[in-house]
mmCIF file of C-alpha atoms in Angstrom:
data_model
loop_
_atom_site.group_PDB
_atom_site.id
_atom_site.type_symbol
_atom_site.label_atom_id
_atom_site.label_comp_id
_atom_site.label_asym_id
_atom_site.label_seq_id
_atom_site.Cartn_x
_atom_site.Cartn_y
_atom_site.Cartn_z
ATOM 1 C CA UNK A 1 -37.311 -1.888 -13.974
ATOM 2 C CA UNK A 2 -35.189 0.990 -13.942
ATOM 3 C CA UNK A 3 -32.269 1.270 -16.440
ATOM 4 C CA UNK A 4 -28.847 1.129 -15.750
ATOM 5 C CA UNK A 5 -27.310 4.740 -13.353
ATOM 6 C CA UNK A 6 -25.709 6.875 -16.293
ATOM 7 C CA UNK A 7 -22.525 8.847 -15.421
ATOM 8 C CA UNK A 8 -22.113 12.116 -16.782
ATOM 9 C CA UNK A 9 -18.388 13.198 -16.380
ATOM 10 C CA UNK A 10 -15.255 13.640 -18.106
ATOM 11 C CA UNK A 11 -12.978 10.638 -18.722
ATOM 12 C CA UNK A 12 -10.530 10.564 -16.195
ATOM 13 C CA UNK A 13 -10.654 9.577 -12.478
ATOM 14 C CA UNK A 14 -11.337 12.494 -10.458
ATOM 15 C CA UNK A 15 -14.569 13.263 -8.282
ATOM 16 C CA UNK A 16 -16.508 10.776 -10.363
ATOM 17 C CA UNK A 17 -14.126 7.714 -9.118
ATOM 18 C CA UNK A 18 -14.824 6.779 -5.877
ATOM 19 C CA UNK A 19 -18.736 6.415 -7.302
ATOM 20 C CA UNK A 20 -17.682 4.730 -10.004
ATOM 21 C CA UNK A 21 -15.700 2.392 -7.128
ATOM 22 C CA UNK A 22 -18.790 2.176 -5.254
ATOM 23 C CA UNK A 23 -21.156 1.192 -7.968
ATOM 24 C CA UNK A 24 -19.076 -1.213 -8.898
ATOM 25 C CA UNK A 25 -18.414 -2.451 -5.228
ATOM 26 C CA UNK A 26 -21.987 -2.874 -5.140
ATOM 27 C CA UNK A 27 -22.524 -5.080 -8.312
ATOM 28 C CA UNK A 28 -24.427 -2.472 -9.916
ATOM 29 C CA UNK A 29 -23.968 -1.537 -13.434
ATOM 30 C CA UNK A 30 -23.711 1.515 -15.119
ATOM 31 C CA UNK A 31 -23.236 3.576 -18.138
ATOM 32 C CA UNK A 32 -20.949 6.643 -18.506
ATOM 33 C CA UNK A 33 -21.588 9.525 -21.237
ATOM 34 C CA UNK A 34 -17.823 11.407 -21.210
ATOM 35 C CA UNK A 35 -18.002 15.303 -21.332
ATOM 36 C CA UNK A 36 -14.943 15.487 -24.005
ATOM 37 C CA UNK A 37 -15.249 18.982 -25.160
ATOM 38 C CA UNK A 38 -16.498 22.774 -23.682
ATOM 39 C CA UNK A 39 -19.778 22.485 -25.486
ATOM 40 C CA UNK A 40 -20.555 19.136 -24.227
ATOM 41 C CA UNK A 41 -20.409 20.731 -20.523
ATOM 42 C CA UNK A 42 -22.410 23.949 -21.666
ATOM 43 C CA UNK A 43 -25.332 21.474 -22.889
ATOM 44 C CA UNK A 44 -25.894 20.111 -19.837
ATOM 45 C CA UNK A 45 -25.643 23.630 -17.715
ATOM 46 C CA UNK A 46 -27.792 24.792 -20.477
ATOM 47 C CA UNK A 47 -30.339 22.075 -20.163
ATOM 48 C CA UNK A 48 -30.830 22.698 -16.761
ATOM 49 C CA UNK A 49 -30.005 19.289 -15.483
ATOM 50 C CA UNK A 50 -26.920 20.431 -13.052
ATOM 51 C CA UNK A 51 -28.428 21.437 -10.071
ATOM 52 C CA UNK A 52 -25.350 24.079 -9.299
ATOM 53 C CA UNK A 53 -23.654 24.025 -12.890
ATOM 54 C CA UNK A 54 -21.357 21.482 -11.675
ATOM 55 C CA UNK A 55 -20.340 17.652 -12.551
ATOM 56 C CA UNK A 56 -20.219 15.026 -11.808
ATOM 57 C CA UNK A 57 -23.745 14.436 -12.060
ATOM 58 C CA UNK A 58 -25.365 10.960 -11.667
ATOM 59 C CA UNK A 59 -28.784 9.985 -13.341
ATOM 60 C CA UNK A 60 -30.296 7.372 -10.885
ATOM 61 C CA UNK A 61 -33.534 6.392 -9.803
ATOM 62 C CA UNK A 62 -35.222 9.175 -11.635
ATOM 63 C CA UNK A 63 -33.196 11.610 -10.185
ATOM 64 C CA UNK A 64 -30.194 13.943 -11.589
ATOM 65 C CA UNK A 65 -27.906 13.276 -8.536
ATOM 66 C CA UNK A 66 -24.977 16.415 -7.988
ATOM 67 C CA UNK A 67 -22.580 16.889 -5.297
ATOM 68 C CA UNK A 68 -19.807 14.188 -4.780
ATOM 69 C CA UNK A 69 -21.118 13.375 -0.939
ATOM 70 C CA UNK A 70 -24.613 13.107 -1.834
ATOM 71 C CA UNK A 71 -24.534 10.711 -4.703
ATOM 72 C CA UNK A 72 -22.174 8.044 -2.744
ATOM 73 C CA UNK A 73 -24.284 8.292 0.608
ATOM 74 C CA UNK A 74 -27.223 7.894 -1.648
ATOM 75 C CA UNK A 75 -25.804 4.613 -3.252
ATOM 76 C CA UNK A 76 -24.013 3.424 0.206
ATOM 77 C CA UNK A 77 -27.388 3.211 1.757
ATOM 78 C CA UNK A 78 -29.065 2.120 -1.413
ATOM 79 C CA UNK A 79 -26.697 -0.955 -1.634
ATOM 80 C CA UNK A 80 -26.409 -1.244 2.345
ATOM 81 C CA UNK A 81 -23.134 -0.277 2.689
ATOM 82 C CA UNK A 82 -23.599 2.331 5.149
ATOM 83 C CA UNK A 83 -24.330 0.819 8.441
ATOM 84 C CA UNK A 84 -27.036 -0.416 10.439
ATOM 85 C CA UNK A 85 -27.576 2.529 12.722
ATOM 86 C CA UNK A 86 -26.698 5.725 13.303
ATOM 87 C CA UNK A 87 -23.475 5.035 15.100
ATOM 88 C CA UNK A 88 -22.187 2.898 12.446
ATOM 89 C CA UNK A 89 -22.998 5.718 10.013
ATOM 90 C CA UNK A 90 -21.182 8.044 11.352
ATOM 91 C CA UNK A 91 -18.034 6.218 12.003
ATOM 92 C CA UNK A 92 -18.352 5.439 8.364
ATOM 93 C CA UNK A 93 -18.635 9.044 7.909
ATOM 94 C CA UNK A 94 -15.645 10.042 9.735
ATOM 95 C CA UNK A 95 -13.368 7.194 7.971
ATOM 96 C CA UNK A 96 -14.749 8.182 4.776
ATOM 97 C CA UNK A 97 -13.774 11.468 5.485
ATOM 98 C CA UNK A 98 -10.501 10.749 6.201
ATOM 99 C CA UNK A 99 -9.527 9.289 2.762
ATOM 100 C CA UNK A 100 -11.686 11.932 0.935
ATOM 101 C CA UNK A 101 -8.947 14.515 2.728
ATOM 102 C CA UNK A 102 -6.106 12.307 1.701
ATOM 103 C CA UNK A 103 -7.439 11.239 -2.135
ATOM 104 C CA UNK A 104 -7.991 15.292 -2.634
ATOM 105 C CA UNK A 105 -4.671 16.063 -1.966
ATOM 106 C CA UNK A 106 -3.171 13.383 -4.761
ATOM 107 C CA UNK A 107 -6.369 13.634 -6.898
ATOM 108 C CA UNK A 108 -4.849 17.350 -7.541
ATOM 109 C CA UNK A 109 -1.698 17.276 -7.791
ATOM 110 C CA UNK A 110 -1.247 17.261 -11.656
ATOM 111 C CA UNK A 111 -2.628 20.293 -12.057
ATOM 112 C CA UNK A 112 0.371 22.178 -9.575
ATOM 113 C CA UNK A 113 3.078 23.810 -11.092
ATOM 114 C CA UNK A 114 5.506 21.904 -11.785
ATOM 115 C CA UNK A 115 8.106 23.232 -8.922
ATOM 116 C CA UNK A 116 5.612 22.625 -6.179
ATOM 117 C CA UNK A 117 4.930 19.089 -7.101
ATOM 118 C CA UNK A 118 8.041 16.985 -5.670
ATOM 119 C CA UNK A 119 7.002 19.076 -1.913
ATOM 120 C CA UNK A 120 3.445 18.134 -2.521
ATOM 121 C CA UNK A 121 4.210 14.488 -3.259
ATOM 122 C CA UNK A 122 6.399 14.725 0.059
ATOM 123 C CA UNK A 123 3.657 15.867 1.931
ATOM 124 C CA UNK A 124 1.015 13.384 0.532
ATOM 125 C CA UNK A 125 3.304 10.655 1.334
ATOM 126 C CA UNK A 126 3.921 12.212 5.266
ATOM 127 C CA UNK A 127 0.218 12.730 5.614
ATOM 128 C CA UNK A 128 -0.859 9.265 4.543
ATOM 129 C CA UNK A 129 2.125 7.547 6.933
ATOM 130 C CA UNK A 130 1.593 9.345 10.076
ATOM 131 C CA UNK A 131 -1.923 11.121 9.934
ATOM 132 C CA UNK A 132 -4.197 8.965 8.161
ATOM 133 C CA UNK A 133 -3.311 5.173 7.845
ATOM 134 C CA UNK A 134 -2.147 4.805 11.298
ATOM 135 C CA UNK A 135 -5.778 5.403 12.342
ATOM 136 C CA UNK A 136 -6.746 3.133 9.729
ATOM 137 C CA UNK A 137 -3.924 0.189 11.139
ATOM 138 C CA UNK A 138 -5.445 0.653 15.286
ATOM 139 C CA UNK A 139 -8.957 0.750 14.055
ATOM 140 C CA UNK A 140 -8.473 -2.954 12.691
ATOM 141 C CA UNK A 141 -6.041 -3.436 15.874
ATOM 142 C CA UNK A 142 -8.290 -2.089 18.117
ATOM 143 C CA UNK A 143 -11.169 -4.730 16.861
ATOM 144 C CA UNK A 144 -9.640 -7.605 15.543
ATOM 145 C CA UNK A 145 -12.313 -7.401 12.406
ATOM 146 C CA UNK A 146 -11.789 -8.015 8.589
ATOM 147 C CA UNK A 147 -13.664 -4.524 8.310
ATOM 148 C CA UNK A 148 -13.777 -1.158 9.643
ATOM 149 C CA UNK A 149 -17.021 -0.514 11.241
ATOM 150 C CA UNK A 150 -20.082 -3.230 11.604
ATOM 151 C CA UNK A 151 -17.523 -6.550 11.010
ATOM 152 C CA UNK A 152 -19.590 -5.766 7.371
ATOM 153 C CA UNK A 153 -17.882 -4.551 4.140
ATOM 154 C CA UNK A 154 -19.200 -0.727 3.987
ATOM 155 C CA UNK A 155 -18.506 2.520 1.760
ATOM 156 C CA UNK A 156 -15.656 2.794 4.270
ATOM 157 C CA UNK A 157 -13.545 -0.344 3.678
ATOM 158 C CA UNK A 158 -14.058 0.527 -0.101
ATOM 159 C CA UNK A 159 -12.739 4.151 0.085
ATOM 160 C CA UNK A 160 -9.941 2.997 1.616
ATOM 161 C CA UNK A 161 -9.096 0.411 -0.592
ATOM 162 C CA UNK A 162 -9.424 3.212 -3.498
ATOM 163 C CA UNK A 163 -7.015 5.423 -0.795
ATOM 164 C CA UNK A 164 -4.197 2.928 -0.655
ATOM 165 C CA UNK A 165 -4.034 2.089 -4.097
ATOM 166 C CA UNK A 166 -3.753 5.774 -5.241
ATOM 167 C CA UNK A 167 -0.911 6.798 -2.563
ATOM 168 C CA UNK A 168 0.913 3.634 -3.546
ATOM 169 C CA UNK A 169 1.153 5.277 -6.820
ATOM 170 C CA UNK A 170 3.419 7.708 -5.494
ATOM 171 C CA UNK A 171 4.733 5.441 -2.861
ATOM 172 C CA UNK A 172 4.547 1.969 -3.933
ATOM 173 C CA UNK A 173 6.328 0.618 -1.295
ATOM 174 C CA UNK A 174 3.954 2.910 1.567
ATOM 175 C CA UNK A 175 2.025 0.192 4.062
ATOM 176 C CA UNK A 176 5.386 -1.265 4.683
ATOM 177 C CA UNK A 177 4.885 -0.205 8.689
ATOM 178 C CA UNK A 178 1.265 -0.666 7.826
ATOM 179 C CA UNK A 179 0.802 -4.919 8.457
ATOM 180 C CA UNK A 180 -2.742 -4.862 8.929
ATOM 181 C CA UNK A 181 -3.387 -2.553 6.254
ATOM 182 C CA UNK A 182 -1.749 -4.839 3.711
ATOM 183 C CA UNK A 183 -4.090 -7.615 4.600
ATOM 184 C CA UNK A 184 -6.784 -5.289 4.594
ATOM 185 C CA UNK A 185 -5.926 -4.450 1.253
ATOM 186 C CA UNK A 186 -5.256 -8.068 -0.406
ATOM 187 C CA UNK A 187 -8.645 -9.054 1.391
ATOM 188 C CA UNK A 188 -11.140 -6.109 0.044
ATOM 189 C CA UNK A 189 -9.143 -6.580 -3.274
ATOM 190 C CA UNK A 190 -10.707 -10.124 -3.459
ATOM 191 C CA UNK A 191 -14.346 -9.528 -2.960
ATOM 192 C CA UNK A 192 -15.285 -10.637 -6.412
ATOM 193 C CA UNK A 193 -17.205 -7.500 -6.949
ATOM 194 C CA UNK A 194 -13.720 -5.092 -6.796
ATOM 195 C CA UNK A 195 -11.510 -8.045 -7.877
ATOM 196 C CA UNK A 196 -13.235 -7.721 -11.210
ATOM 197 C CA UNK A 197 -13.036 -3.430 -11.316
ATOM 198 C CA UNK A 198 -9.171 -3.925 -10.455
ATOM 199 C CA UNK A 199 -8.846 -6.127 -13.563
ATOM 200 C CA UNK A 200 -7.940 -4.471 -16.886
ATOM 201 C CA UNK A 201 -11.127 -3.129 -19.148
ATOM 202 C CA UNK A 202 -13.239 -1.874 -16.478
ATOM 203 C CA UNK A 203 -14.489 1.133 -15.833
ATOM 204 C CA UNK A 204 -11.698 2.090 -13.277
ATOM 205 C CA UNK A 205 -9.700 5.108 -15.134
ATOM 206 C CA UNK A 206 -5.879 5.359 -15.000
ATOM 207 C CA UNK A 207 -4.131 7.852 -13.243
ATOM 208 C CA UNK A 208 -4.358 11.414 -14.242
ATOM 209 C CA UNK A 209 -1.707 12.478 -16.842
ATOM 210 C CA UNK A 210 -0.640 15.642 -18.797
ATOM 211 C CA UNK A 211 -2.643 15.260 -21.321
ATOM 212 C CA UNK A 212 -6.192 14.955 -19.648
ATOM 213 C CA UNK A 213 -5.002 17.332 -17.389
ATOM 214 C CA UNK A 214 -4.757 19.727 -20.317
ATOM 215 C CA UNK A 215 -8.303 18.466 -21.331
ATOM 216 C CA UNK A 216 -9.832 19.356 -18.278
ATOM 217 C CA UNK A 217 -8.042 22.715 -18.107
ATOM 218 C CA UNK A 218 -9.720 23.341 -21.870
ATOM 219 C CA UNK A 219 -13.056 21.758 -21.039
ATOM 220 C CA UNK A 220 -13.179 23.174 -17.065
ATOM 221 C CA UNK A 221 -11.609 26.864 -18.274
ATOM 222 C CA UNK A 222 -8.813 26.578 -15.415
#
């Protein structure tokens, strides 16, 4: 039997995050070895085992997975959460690539200066209420489903969960126009499976703060 997907990344949320959400989504297991220092990223580049020098980098399967869309398509059709044809795959696509946009934007805002942040957080907040949830809100209208695509949880439904919980960060206060989303949200939240990454002690990561942002600046040379 293979052993357990390892996680090689640094010790904060971003890129590594939503696969960590998946995984655990999934019911699957894993371990995480932290890159905590310069050297620590330098060993693997030297080692060979990043395909293009970059993290995060998943060891699954036998493989040394890179790039952030590969490894969670990889896992969302490993753990059938991608669809059951082609159709379904690509709306799944398209909605995933709707948060991805969104979780970018607030997944980098600690490392702006500090007099561009408060516009930045402004924008976030305007994107998420008029570009991206509303489509979110009709899709569920449109349908009348518990899920986005399929009537099936999917890697969609999870990214968004992952979506509205980090813009409610900044906005807690955000799907108040947003009725179906808020039942959307208290339902994914209680698949057993999530219900127990939301708790405290799992492998979920806070929210990014000065002082890992400093780390990754040291570790990352940016």
């Amino acid at each position: 039997m293979a052993g357990k997907p390892k996680l090689h990344y640094t010790k904060g949320r971003g890129k590594m995050e939503s696969i960590r959400w998946l995984l655990a989504a999934a019911g699957v297991e894993f371990e995480e070895e932290f890159i905590e220092t310069k050297e620590d990223l330098e060993k693997l580049r030297n080692d060979g085992v990043l395909l293009f020098q970059q993290v995060p980098m998943v060891e699954i399967d036998g493989m040394r997975m890179v790039q952030t869309r590969a490894i969670l398509s990889y896992i969302a059709a490993k753990y059938n959460l991608y669809g059951k044809d082609l159709k379904e795959r690509a709306w799944i696509d398209m909605y995933v690539e709707g948060t991805t946009d969104l979780m970018g934007m607030i997944m980098y805002l600690p490392f702006q200066p500090a007099d561009t942040k408060e516009k930045n957080l402004a924008l976030i907040i305007e994107r998420a209420t008029t570009r991206y949830f509303p489509v979110y809100e009709k899709a569920l209208k449109d349908h009348g489903q518990d899920y986005l695509v399929g009537n099936k949880l999917s890697w969609a439904d999870i990214h968004l969960l992952e979506a509205i919980l980090m813009v409610e960060e900044c906005k807690p206060d955000v799907l108040s126009a947003f009725p179906l989303l808020q039942a959307f949200k208290g339902r994914i939240s209680n698949i057993p499976t999530i219900k127990k990454f939301l708790q405290p002690g799992s492998q979920r990561k806070p929210p990014t703060d000065e002082k890992f942002v400093a780390l990754v600046r040291k570790i990352f040379n940016i």
